[in-house]
Short mmCIF file of C-alpha atoms and ligand atoms in Angstrom, two decimals:
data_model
loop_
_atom_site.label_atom_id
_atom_site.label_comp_id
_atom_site.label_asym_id
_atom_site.label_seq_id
_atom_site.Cartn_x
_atom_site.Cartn_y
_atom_site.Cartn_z
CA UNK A 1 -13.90 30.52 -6.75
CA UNK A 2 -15.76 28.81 -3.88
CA UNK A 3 -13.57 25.33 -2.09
CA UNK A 4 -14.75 22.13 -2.39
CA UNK A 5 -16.19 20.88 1.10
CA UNK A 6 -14.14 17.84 2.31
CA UNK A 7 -17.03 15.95 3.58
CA UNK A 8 -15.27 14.12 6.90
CA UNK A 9 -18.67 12.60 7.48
CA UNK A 10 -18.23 10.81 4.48
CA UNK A 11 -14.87 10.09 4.55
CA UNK A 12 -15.52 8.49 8.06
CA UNK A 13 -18.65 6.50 7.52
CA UNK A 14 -16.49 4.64 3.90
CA UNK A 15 -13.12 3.95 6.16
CA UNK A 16 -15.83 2.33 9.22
CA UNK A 17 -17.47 0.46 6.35
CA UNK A 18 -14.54 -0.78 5.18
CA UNK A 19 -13.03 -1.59 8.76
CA UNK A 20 -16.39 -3.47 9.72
CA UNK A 21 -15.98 -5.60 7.06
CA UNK A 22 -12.41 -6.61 7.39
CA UNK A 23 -13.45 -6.81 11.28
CA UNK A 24 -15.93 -9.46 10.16
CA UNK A 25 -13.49 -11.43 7.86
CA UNK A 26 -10.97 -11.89 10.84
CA UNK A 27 -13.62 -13.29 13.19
CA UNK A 28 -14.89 -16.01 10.74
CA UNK A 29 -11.33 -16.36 9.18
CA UNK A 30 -9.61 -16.36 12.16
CA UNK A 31 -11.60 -16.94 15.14
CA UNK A 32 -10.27 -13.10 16.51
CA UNK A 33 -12.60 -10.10 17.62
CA UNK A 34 -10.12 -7.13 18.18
CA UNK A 35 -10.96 -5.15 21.34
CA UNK A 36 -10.57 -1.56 22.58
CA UNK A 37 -10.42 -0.49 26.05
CA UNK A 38 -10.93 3.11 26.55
CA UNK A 39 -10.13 4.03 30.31
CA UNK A 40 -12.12 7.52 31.52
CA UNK A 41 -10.79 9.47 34.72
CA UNK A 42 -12.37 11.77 36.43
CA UNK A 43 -16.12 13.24 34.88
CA UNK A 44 -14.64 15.91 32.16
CA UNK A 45 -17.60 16.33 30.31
CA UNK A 46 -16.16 16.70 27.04
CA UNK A 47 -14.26 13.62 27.50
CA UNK A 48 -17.46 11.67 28.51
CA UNK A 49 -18.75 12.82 25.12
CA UNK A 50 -15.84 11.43 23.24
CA UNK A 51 -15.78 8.31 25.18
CA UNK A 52 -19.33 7.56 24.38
CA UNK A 53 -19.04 8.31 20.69
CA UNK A 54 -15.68 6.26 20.74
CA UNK A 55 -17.79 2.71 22.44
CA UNK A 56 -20.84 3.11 20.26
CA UNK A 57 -18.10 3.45 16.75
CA UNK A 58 -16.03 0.22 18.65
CA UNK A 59 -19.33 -1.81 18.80
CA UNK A 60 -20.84 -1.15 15.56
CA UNK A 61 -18.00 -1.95 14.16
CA UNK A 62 -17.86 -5.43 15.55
CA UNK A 63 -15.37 -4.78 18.13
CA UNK A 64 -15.57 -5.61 21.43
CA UNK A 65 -15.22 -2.06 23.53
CA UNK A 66 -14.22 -2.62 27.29
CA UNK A 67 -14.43 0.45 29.36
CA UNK A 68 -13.37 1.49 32.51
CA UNK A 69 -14.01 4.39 34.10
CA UNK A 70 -12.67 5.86 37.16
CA UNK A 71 -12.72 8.31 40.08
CA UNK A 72 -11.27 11.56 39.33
CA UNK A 73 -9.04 11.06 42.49
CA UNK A 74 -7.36 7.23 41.23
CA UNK A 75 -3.91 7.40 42.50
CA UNK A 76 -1.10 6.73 39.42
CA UNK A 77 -0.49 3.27 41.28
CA UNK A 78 -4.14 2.45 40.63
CA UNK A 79 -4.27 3.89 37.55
CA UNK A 80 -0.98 2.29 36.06
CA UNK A 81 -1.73 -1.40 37.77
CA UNK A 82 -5.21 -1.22 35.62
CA UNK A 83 -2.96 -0.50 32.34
CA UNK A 84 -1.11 -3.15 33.31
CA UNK A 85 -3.79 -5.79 33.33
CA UNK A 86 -4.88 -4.28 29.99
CA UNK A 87 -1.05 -4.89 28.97
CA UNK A 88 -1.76 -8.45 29.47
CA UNK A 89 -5.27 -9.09 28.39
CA UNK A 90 -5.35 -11.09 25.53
CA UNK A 91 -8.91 -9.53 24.16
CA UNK A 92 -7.60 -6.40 24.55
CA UNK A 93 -5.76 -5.00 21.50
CA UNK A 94 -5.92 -1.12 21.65
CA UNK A 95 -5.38 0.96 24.99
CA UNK A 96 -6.66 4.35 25.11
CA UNK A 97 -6.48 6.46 27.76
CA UNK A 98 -8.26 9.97 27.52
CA UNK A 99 -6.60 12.82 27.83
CA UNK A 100 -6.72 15.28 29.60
CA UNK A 101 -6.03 13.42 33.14
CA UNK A 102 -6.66 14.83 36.19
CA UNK A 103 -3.64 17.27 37.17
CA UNK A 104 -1.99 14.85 39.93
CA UNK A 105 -1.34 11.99 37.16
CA UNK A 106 1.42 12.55 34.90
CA UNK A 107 0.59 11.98 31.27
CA UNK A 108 3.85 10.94 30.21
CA UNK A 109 4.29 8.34 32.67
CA UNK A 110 0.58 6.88 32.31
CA UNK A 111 1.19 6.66 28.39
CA UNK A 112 4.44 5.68 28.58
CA UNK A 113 3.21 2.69 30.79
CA UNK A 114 0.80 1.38 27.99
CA UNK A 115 2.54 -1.61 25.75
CA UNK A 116 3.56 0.37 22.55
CA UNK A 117 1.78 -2.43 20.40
CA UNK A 118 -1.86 -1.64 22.17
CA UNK A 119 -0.91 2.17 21.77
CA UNK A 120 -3.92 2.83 19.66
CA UNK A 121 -3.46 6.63 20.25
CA UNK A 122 -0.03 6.89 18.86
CA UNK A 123 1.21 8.99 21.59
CA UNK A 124 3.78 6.43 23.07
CA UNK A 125 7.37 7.61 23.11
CA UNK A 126 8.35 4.51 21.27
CA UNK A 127 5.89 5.17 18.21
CA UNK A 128 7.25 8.54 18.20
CA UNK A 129 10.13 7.60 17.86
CA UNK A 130 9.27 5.19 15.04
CA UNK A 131 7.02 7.63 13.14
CA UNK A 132 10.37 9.90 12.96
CA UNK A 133 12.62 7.35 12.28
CA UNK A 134 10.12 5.63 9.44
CA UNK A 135 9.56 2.51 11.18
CA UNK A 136 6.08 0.68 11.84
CA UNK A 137 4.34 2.71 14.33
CA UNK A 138 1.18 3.11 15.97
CA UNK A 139 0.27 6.70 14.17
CA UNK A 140 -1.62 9.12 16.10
CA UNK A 141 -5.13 9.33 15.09
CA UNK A 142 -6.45 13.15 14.17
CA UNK A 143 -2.90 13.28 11.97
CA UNK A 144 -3.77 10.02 10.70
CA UNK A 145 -7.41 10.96 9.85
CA UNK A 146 -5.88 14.11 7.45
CA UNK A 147 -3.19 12.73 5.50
CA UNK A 148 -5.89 9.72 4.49
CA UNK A 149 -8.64 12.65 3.58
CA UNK A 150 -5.48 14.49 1.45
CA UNK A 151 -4.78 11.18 -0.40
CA UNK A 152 -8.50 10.98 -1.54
CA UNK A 153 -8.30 14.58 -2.65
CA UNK A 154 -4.99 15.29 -4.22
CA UNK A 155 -3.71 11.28 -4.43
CA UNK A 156 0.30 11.64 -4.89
CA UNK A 157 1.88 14.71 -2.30
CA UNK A 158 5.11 14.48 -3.85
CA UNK A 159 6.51 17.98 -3.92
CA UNK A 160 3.69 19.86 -2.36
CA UNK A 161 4.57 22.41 -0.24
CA UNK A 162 2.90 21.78 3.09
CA UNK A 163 2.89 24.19 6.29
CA UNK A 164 1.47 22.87 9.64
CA UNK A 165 0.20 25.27 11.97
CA UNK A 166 1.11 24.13 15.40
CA UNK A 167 3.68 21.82 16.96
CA UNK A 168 2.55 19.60 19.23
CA UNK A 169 3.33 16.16 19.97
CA UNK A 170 -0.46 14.58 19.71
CA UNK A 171 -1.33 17.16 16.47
CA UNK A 172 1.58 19.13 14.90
CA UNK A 173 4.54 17.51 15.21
CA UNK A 174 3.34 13.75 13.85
CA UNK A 175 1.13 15.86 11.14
CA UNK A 176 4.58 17.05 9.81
CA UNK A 177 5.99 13.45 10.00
CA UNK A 178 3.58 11.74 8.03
CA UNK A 179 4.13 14.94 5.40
CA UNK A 180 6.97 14.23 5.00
CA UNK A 181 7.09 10.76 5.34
CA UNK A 182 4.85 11.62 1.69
CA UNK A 183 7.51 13.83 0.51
CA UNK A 184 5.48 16.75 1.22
CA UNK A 185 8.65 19.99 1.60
CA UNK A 186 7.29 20.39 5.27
CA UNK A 187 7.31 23.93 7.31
CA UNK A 188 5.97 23.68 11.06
CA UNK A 189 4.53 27.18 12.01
CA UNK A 190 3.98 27.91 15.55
CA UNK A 191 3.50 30.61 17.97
CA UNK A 192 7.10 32.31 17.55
CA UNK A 193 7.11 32.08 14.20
CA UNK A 194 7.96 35.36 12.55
CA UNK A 195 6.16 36.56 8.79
CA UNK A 196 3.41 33.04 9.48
CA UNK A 197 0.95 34.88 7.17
CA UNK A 198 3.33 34.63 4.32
CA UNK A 199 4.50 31.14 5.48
CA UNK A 200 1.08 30.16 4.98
CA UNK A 201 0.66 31.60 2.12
CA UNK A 202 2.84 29.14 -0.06
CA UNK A 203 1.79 26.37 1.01
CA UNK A 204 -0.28 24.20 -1.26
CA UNK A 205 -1.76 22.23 1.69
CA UNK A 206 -2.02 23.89 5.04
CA UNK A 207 -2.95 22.15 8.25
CA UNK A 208 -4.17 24.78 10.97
CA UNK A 209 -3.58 22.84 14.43
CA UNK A 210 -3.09 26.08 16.75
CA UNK A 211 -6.26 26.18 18.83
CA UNK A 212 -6.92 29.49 17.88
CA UNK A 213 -10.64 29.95 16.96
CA UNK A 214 -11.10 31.65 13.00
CA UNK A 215 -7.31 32.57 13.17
CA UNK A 216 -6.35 31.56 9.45
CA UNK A 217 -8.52 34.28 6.76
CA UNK A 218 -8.39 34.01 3.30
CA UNK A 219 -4.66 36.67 3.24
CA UNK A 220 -3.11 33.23 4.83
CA UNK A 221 -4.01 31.04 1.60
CA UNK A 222 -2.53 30.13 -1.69
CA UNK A 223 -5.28 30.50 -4.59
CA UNK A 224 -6.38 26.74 -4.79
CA UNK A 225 -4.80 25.27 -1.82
CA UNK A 226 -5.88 22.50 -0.02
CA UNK A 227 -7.05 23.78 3.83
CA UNK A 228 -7.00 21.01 6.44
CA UNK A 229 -8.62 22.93 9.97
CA UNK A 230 -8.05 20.83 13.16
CA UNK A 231 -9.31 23.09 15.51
CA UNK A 232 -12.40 22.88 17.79
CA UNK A 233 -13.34 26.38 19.12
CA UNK A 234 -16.48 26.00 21.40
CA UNK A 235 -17.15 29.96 20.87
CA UNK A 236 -19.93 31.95 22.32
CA UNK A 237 -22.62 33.45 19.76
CA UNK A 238 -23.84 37.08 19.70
CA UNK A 239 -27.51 35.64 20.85
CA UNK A 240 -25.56 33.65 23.86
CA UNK A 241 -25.41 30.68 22.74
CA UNK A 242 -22.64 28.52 21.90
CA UNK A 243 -21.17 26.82 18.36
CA UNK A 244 -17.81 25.16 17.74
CA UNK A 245 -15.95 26.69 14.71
CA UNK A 246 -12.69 25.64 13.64
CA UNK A 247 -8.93 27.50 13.52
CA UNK A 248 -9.48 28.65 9.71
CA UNK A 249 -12.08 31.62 8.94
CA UNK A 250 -14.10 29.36 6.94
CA UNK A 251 -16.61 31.70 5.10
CA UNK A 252 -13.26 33.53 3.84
CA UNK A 253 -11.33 31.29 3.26
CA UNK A 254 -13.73 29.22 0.76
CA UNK A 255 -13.42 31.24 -1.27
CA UNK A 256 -9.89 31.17 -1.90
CA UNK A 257 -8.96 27.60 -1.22
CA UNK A 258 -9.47 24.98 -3.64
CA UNK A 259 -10.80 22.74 -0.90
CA UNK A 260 -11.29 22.89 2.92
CA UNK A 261 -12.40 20.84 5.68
CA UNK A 262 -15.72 21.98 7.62
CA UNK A 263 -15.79 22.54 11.52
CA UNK A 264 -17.77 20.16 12.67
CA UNK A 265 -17.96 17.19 9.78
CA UNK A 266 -14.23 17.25 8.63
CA UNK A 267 -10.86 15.86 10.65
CA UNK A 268 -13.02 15.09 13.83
CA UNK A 269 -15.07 12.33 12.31
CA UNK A 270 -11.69 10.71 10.72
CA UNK A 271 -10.58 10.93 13.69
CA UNK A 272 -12.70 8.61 15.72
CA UNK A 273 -12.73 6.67 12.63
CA UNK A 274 -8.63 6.33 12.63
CA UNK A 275 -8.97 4.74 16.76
CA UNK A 276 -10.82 1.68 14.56
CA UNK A 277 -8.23 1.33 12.01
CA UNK A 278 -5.49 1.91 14.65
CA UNK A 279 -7.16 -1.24 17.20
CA UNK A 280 -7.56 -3.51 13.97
CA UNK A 281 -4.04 -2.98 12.98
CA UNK A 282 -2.88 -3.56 16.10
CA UNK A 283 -4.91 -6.53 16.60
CA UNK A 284 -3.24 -7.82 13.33
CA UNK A 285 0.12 -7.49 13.87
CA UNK A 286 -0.31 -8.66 17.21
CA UNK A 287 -1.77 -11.99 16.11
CA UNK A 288 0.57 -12.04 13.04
CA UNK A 289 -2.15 -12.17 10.49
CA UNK A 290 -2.09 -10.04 6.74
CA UNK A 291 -6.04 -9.07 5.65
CA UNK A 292 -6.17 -7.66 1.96
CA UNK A 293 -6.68 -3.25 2.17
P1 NDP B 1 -1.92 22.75 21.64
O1 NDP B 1 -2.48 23.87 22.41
O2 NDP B 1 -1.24 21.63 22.34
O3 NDP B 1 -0.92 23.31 20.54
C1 NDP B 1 -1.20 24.47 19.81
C2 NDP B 1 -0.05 24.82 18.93
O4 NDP B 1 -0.40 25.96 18.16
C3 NDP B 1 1.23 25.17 19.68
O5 NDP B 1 2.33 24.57 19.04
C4 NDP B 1 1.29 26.69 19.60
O6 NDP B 1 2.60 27.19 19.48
C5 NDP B 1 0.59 26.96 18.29
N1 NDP B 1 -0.07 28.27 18.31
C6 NDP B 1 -0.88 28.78 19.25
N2 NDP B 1 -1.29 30.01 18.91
C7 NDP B 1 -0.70 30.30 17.73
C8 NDP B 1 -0.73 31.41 16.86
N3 NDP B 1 -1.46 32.49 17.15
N4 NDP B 1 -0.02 31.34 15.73
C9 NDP B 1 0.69 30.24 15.44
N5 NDP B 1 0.76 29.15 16.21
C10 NDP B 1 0.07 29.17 17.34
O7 NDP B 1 -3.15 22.20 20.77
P2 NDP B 1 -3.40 20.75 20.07
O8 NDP B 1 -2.35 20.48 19.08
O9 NDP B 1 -3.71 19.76 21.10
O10 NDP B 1 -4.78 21.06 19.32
C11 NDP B 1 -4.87 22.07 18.33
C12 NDP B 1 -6.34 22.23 17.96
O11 NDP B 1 -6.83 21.02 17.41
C13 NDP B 1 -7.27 22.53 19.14
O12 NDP B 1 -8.31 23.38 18.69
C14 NDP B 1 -7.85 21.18 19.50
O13 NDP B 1 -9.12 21.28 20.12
C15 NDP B 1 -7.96 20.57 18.13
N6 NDP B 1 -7.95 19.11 18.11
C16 NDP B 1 -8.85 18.51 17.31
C17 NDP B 1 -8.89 17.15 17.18
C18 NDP B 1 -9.88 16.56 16.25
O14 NDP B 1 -10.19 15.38 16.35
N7 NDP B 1 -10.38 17.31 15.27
C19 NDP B 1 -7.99 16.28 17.95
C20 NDP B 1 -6.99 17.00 18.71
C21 NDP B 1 -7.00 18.38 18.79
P3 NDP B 1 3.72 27.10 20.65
O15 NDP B 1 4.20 25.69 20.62
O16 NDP B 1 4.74 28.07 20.23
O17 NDP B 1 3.00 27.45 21.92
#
């Protein structure tokens, strides 16, 4: 049996179509253009990457993207009076601030300073807490991006067994509570967990979020599950250069799995793809205005 390929390209370039247009229905419905502000610290190149990607997505989209970028030695007081202004800026919708910070800001306190409403990230102790209580909430994005790419795939989770590799609070832990906010039975695997292999292997849809370059082979998988891989590995090649592979062996486990996401062109394009979704619905509910799915 080979997997089907879960084509996050794809998937990515239908939910920005579909965003763009809704996007253009609130501006000539509703006079409003939603707007993301992405704020950059330091020169992580990595992050300047993503930051790019994220602007160019945010404009072609129809958004307005303000960004701000900043010295990699802007104090917290500097840093949290510019979220501030962003707090209060009425064309500003979505916050995002990129993580990782410089070590001598504290991540907590910086996202915990952004209003939860323009948390376009999810990562807000107040969405948290709504996403585990099963309130509204602003859902983090890369979880986000996989439970909408397991809906196209396998539409109803009812009942499935699911096991998430990895627990932590911007992958693993909201992965589990949208899983079982789609009455998925939910496991969360993680680093101490003792027999994982066998954990793994009765789940119909695993989610490997561990970090942990070609980790999961084919002895992890359930004939015909569904394989959801998270990770970006930036490994070195035998001829010195470099490729990015995922958590999940994937020539192995193809052939076991029923379908599997590629590394790259599978949860990171969703991904980027969610931050959209995430600033129009909280431009939405912000202005109090419904727009048909
Ligand atoms: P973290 O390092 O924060 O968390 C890793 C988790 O995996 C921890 O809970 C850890 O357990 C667990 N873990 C580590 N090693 C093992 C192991 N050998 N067996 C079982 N569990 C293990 O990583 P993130 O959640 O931030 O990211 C995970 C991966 O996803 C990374 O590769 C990252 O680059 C990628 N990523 C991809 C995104 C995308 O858009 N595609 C977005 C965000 C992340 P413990 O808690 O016990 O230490």
């Amino acid at each position: 049996m080979s997997a089907e390929i879960i084509d996050g390209k794809a998937a990515a370039a239908r939910l920005r179509g579909r965003i763009a247009a809704q996007v253009e229905q609130l501006k000539s419905e509703h006079g409003i253009t939603p707007g993301l502000a992405v704020v950059l610290v330091g020169e992580d190149p990595a992050s300047q990457v993503y930051v790019r990607t994220k602007a160019r997505q945010t404009a072609e989209a129809g958004m307005a993207s303000f960004e701000h970028r900043l010295d990699r030695n802007t104090s917290e007081k500097d840093l949290l009076a510019l979220i501030d202004q962003l707090n209060a800026d009425e064309k500003v919708h979505g916050i995002l601030v990129q993580l990782p910070l410089p070590k001598h800001l504290s991540e907590a306190v910086v996202i915990n300073a952004i209003s939860p409403e323009k948390d376009v990230d999810g990562f807000h102790i107040a969405n948290a807490g709504r996403l585990a209580t099963g309130q509204d909430a602003m859902v983090p994005c890369t979880p986000l991006g996989c439970i909408m790419m397991l809906r196209e795939r396998l539409g109803d989770l009812s009942g499935l067994n699911a096991v998430v590799v990895g627990r932590s609070n911007i992958v693993g832990k909201p992965m589990a509570q949208l899983l079982l906010r789609e009455n998925c039975t939910v496991t969360t695997a993680h680093s101490r967990t003792r027999n994982i292999e066998g954990i793994c292997a009765e789940a119909d849809i695993l989610v490997a979020a561990l970090g942990r370059p070609n980790t999961i082979n084919a002895d992890w998988v359930k004939p015909g599950a569904t394989v959801i891989d998270v990770g970006i590995n930036r490994i070195e090649t035998p001829d010195g250069k470099t490729r990015l592979v995922g958590d999940v062996d994937f020539d192995s486990v193809r052939k076991v799995a029923g379908a599997i996401t590629p590394v790259p062109g599978g949860v990171g394009p969703m991904t980027v793809a969610c931050l959209l979704a995430n600033t129009l619905t909280a431009c939405t509910r912000i202005h109090g205005v419904s727009l048909p799915a």
